[in-house]
mmCIF file of C-alpha atoms in Angstrom:
data_model
loop_
_atom_site.group_PDB
_atom_site.id
_atom_site.type_symbol
_atom_site.label_atom_id
_atom_site.label_comp_id
_atom_site.label_asym_id
_atom_site.label_seq_id
_atom_site.Cartn_x
_atom_site.Cartn_y
_atom_site.Cartn_z
ATOM 1 C CA MET A 1 -0.174 0.206 -0.297
ATOM 2 C CA ARG A 2 2.909 2.159 1.023
ATOM 3 C CA ILE A 3 4.622 1.903 -2.449
ATOM 4 C CA LEU A 4 0.888 2.421 -4.455
ATOM 5 C CA ASP A 5 0.657 5.781 -2.529
ATOM 6 C CA GLU A 6 4.168 6.625 -3.326
ATOM 7 C CA TYR A 7 3.503 5.537 -7.144
ATOM 8 C CA THR A 8 0.266 7.792 -6.648
ATOM 9 C CA ASP A 9 1.645 11.237 -6.013
ATOM 10 C CA LEU A 10 4.841 10.924 -8.095
ATOM 11 C CA ILE A 11 2.224 10.717 -10.270
ATOM 12 C CA ASN A 12 -0.575 13.267 -9.212
ATOM 13 C CA ALA A 13 2.827 15.947 -9.021
ATOM 14 C CA SER A 14 4.108 14.782 -12.477
ATOM 15 C CA PHE A 15 1.145 16.802 -13.537
ATOM 16 C CA SER A 16 0.205 19.128 -11.161
ATOM 17 C CA GLN A 17 1.448 23.098 -12.166
ATOM 18 C CA TRP A 18 2.653 23.403 -8.723
ATOM 19 C CA ILE A 19 4.051 21.226 -5.747
ATOM 20 C CA LYS A 20 5.635 21.367 -2.078
ATOM 21 C CA VAL A 21 9.043 19.386 -1.742
ATOM 22 C CA GLU A 22 8.651 17.424 1.657
ATOM 23 C CA ASP A 23 11.003 14.913 3.292
ATOM 24 C CA ASN A 24 8.965 12.801 5.482
ATOM 25 C CA GLN A 25 11.801 12.155 7.875
ATOM 26 C CA SER A 26 13.261 15.250 8.125
ATOM 27 C CA LYS A 27 12.290 18.218 11.091
ATOM 28 C CA TRP A 28 14.880 20.500 9.211
ATOM 29 C CA THR A 29 13.671 23.506 7.637
ATOM 30 C CA ILE A 30 15.558 26.755 5.971
ATOM 31 C CA GLU A 31 13.466 28.931 8.521
ATOM 32 C CA ASP A 32 15.705 27.018 11.362
ATOM 33 C CA PHE A 33 18.893 28.872 10.583
ATOM 34 C CA PRO A 34 20.302 32.230 10.105
ATOM 35 C CA TYR A 35 21.349 33.982 7.229
ATOM 36 C CA SER A 36 24.713 34.684 8.256
ATOM 37 C CA THR A 37 25.273 30.925 9.021
ATOM 38 C CA GLY A 38 22.863 28.921 6.107
ATOM 39 C CA VAL A 39 21.899 25.814 6.507
ATOM 40 C CA ASP A 40 24.675 24.186 9.588
ATOM 41 C CA GLU A 41 25.201 20.279 8.597
ATOM 42 C CA ASN A 42 26.592 19.348 11.876
ATOM 43 C CA ILE A 43 22.723 20.163 13.429
ATOM 44 C CA THR A 44 20.348 18.408 10.172
ATOM 45 C CA TYR A 45 23.098 15.434 9.638
ATOM 46 C CA PRO A 46 22.042 12.945 8.450
ATOM 47 C CA HIS A 47 20.430 15.573 6.225
ATOM 48 C CA CYS A 48 22.235 17.329 3.493
ATOM 49 C CA TRP A 49 22.078 21.992 3.155
ATOM 50 C CA LYS A 50 19.997 20.915 -0.204
ATOM 51 C CA CYS A 51 17.206 18.953 0.871
ATOM 52 C CA VAL A 52 16.552 21.464 4.187
ATOM 53 C CA THR A 53 16.509 24.515 2.157
ATOM 54 C CA VAL A 54 13.515 23.305 0.106
ATOM 55 C CA ASN A 55 11.587 20.890 2.588
ATOM 56 C CA HIS A 56 7.747 22.254 3.072
ATOM 57 C CA CYS A 57 8.873 24.925 0.446
ATOM 58 C CA TRP A 58 6.575 25.443 -2.769
ATOM 59 C CA PHE A 59 7.714 25.977 -6.286
ATOM 60 C CA LYS A 60 6.207 26.106 -10.036
ATOM 61 C CA ASN A 61 6.053 23.015 -11.143
ATOM 62 C CA GLU A 62 8.645 23.937 -14.315
ATOM 63 C CA GLU A 63 12.105 23.810 -15.306
ATOM 64 C CA ASN A 64 14.293 26.974 -13.681
ATOM 65 C CA LYS A 65 11.463 27.787 -11.034
ATOM 66 C CA LYS A 66 12.183 24.723 -8.937
ATOM 67 C CA PRO A 67 15.100 23.232 -7.714
ATOM 68 C CA ASN A 68 17.457 20.719 -9.689
ATOM 69 C CA ARG A 69 16.924 17.085 -9.837
ATOM 70 C CA PHE A 70 19.860 14.734 -9.529
ATOM 71 C CA ASP A 71 21.399 14.199 -12.794
ATOM 72 C CA TYR A 72 21.689 10.064 -12.743
ATOM 73 C CA SER A 73 22.190 9.264 -16.442
ATOM 74 C CA ASN A 74 25.495 8.278 -16.224
ATOM 75 C CA THR A 75 24.970 6.702 -13.641
ATOM 76 C CA SER A 76 24.290 2.889 -13.849
ATOM 77 C CA PHE A 77 21.700 0.717 -12.592
ATOM 78 C CA SER A 78 24.613 -1.356 -10.538
ATOM 79 C CA GLN A 79 25.762 1.583 -8.959
ATOM 80 C CA THR A 80 23.077 3.443 -7.810
ATOM 81 C CA PRO A 81 19.626 1.271 -7.950
ATOM 82 C CA LEU A 82 15.944 2.981 -9.016
ATOM 83 C CA SER A 83 15.172 2.602 -5.265
ATOM 84 C CA LYS A 84 17.686 4.237 -4.526
ATOM 85 C CA ARG A 85 17.020 7.332 -6.671
ATOM 86 C CA GLY A 86 16.306 10.073 -5.049
ATOM 87 C CA LEU A 87 14.950 13.630 -6.155
ATOM 88 C CA TYR A 88 18.194 15.642 -5.516
ATOM 89 C CA HIS A 89 20.989 13.082 -5.002
ATOM 90 C CA PRO A 90 21.315 9.170 -4.167
ATOM 91 C CA HIS A 91 18.996 7.567 -0.853
ATOM 92 C CA CYS A 92 16.758 11.506 -0.924
ATOM 93 C CA HIS A 93 13.792 10.903 0.940
ATOM 94 C CA CYS A 94 12.753 14.107 -0.332
ATOM 95 C CA LYS A 95 9.007 13.995 -2.457
ATOM 96 C CA GLU A 96 7.238 16.103 -4.819
ATOM 97 C CA LEU A 97 4.190 16.173 -3.530
ATOM 98 C CA ALA A 98 1.189 18.048 -5.829
ATOM 99 C CA ILE A 99 -0.638 21.092 -4.088
ATOM 100 C CA ASN A 100 -3.127 23.911 -5.564
ATOM 101 C CA ASN A 101 -2.052 26.858 -7.022
ATOM 102 C CA PRO A 102 -1.205 28.980 -4.986
ATOM 103 C CA LYS A 103 -3.623 32.079 -4.579
ATOM 104 C CA ILE A 104 -2.302 35.522 -3.449
ATOM 105 C CA ASP A 105 -3.436 35.262 0.127
ATOM 106 C CA ASP A 106 -1.990 32.182 0.251
ATOM 107 C CA ILE A 107 1.706 34.097 0.083
ATOM 108 C CA GLU A 108 3.570 35.646 3.079
ATOM 109 C CA LEU A 109 6.073 38.361 3.125
ATOM 110 C CA ILE A 110 9.523 38.166 5.493
ATOM 111 C CA ILE A 111 10.465 41.593 5.774
ATOM 112 C CA PRO A 112 13.787 42.052 8.024
ATOM 113 C CA ASP A 113 14.029 45.054 9.886
ATOM 114 C CA ASN A 114 14.784 47.733 8.467
ATOM 115 C CA LYS A 115 15.153 46.702 5.164
ATOM 116 C CA GLU A 116 12.327 49.350 3.834
ATOM 117 C CA LEU A 117 15.123 52.123 5.636
ATOM 118 C CA TYR A 118 17.674 50.297 3.575
ATOM 119 C CA THR A 119 16.287 50.654 0.161
ATOM 120 C CA ILE A 120 14.182 53.995 0.929
ATOM 121 C CA ASN A 121 18.484 55.400 1.903
ATOM 122 C CA LYS A 122 19.916 53.462 -1.190
ATOM 123 C CA LYS A 123 17.335 53.553 -3.893
ATOM 124 C CA SER A 124 15.311 56.312 -2.768
ATOM 125 C CA SER A 125 15.457 58.791 -6.497
ATOM 126 C CA TRP A 126 14.324 55.437 -8.634
ATOM 127 C CA ILE A 127 11.533 55.006 -6.281
ATOM 128 C CA ASN A 128 10.568 59.004 -6.512
ATOM 129 C CA ALA A 129 11.643 58.760 -10.391
ATOM 130 C CA MET A 130 8.409 56.161 -10.960
ATOM 131 C CA GLY A 131 6.041 59.093 -9.512
ATOM 132 C CA TYR A 132 6.482 57.790 -5.441
ATOM 133 C CA ASP A 133 6.507 60.455 -2.941
ATOM 134 C CA ASN A 134 4.460 58.263 -0.773
ATOM 135 C CA TYR A 135 6.871 55.628 0.688
ATOM 136 C CA ASN A 136 4.563 53.191 2.194
ATOM 137 C CA ASN A 137 1.896 53.258 -0.619
ATOM 138 C CA PHE A 138 4.763 52.299 -2.630
ATOM 139 C CA PHE A 139 5.714 49.557 -0.395
ATOM 140 C CA LYS A 140 1.804 48.366 -0.675
ATOM 141 C CA ILE A 141 1.980 47.802 -3.563
ATOM 142 C CA LEU A 142 5.534 46.564 -4.601
ATOM 143 C CA TYR A 143 4.806 43.381 -1.848
ATOM 144 C CA MET A 144 1.222 43.407 -3.369
ATOM 145 C CA LYS A 145 2.787 42.501 -6.994
ATOM 146 C CA THR A 146 4.361 40.683 -5.718
ATOM 147 C CA LYS A 147 2.647 38.391 -3.760
ATOM 148 C CA GLU A 148 0.612 38.163 -7.787
ATOM 149 C CA ASN A 149 3.471 37.966 -9.944
ATOM 150 C CA PHE A 150 4.841 34.919 -7.540
ATOM 151 C CA SER A 151 1.409 32.822 -7.378
ATOM 152 C CA LYS A 152 1.855 33.264 -11.015
ATOM 153 C CA GLY A 153 5.516 30.912 -11.156
ATOM 154 C CA ASN A 154 6.544 34.560 -12.513
ATOM 155 C CA TYR A 155 10.130 34.416 -11.247
ATOM 156 C CA LEU A 156 12.920 31.682 -11.600
ATOM 157 C CA ILE A 157 15.359 30.344 -9.461
ATOM 158 C CA ARG A 158 18.899 32.394 -8.940
ATOM 159 C CA GLU A 159 20.752 30.482 -6.866
ATOM 160 C CA HIS A 160 20.219 26.842 -4.835
ATOM 161 C CA PHE A 161 22.789 26.859 -1.820
ATOM 162 C CA GLN A 162 22.954 26.806 2.035
ATOM 163 C CA TYR A 163 21.303 29.821 2.137
ATOM 164 C CA GLY A 164 17.897 28.871 0.353
ATOM 165 C CA VAL A 165 16.288 28.383 -3.155
ATOM 166 C CA GLN A 166 16.819 32.583 -4.229
ATOM 167 C CA ILE A 167 14.816 33.752 -6.461
ATOM 168 C CA ASN A 168 13.331 37.074 -8.507
ATOM 169 C CA ILE A 169 10.553 38.143 -9.771
ATOM 170 C CA ASN A 170 9.177 40.555 -12.162
ATOM 171 C CA VAL A 171 6.882 42.732 -10.903
ATOM 172 C CA ALA A 172 4.733 45.711 -13.472
ATOM 173 C CA MET A 173 4.928 48.383 -11.311
ATOM 174 C CA PRO A 174 2.620 50.637 -11.765
ATOM 175 C CA GLY A 175 3.917 55.024 -11.403
ATOM 176 C CA ALA A 176 2.508 57.559 -9.153
ATOM 177 C CA ASN A 177 1.433 60.868 -9.654
ATOM 178 C CA GLU A 178 2.727 62.267 -12.806
ATOM 179 C CA LYS A 179 3.647 59.063 -14.057
ATOM 180 C CA ILE A 180 0.736 57.115 -13.257
ATOM 181 C CA ASN A 181 0.253 56.058 -16.225
ATOM 182 C CA ASN A 182 3.510 54.247 -16.602
ATOM 183 C CA ILE A 183 4.812 50.810 -15.866
ATOM 184 C CA TYR A 184 7.233 49.842 -15.276
ATOM 185 C CA PRO A 185 8.950 46.154 -15.371
ATOM 186 C CA LEU A 186 11.160 45.446 -12.551
ATOM 187 C CA LYS A 187 12.454 42.616 -10.070
ATOM 188 C CA THR A 188 12.683 41.672 -6.545
ATOM 189 C CA ALA A 189 14.346 38.793 -5.022
ATOM 190 C CA TYR A 190 13.576 36.751 -1.996
ATOM 191 C CA THR A 191 14.400 33.013 -0.613
ATOM 192 C CA ILE A 192 11.611 30.488 -0.904
ATOM 193 C CA PHE A 193 10.473 29.541 2.960
ATOM 194 C CA PRO A 194 8.223 26.957 3.870
ATOM 195 C CA ASN A 195 4.371 26.509 3.542
ATOM 196 C CA GLY A 196 4.194 30.069 1.446
ATOM 197 C CA LYS A 197 6.220 31.753 3.067
ATOM 198 C CA LEU A 198 8.843 34.463 1.206
ATOM 199 C CA LYS A 199 11.803 36.100 2.589
ATOM 200 C CA LEU A 200 12.244 39.665 1.219
ATOM 201 C CA ASN A 201 16.251 39.997 0.095
ATOM 202 C CA THR A 202 16.352 43.140 -1.831
ATOM 203 C CA HIS A 203 13.263 45.096 -2.819
ATOM 204 C CA LEU A 204 14.286 46.646 -5.983
ATOM 205 C CA GLY A 205 17.088 43.710 -7.868
ATOM 206 C CA GLY A 206 16.712 45.528 -11.300
ATOM 207 C CA TYR A 207 14.979 45.422 -14.828
ATOM 208 C CA GLN A 208 13.147 42.131 -15.582
ATOM 209 C CA ASP A 209 14.380 39.455 -17.023
ATOM 210 C CA GLU A 210 13.343 38.328 -19.551
ATOM 211 C CA ARG A 211 13.788 34.412 -19.246
ATOM 212 C CA ILE A 212 10.768 34.373 -17.129
#
């Protein structure tokens, strides 16, 4: 019965637009570690950083929008039998599970202290050039657009390492005041956290990635 359930999960995930990665043998997630260190494998052993950083995280079920699987193309079945060929490395326990397409209200943004003040100090000229003189309004709209576009899958993985899965999200940011009829194609950067949470890296990461 357990084997049948595993195949059912595999088939459902393969046809699902969104998936959740889950390791039911690990209690660790990226939330358990500060950004200054990332995942500490001395603590999580035998669970590696690659698995811990994606545990319970949501991904669009497309290339470059979910973690890369381990490449077994040069590995024989005598070296690594099928039963041991995990998602991200041999003996990996992670599974892809089908989930419903996330809605805007399902997405939670984690904004570290002083990030908004940092952006105002460093990039106020950019914000002002889009017509915004009210910074609170700028951030409110940016956050709404961020949730909206992540839920549509308008993002790409920038890096997957011990600090998490970092992504760029394309945002069509409307102008304000005299620039109200303008649209600014920007990207904002986050780290994917468990269960629909995104932790901010930078509000304004440049212009949109055309590959998305």
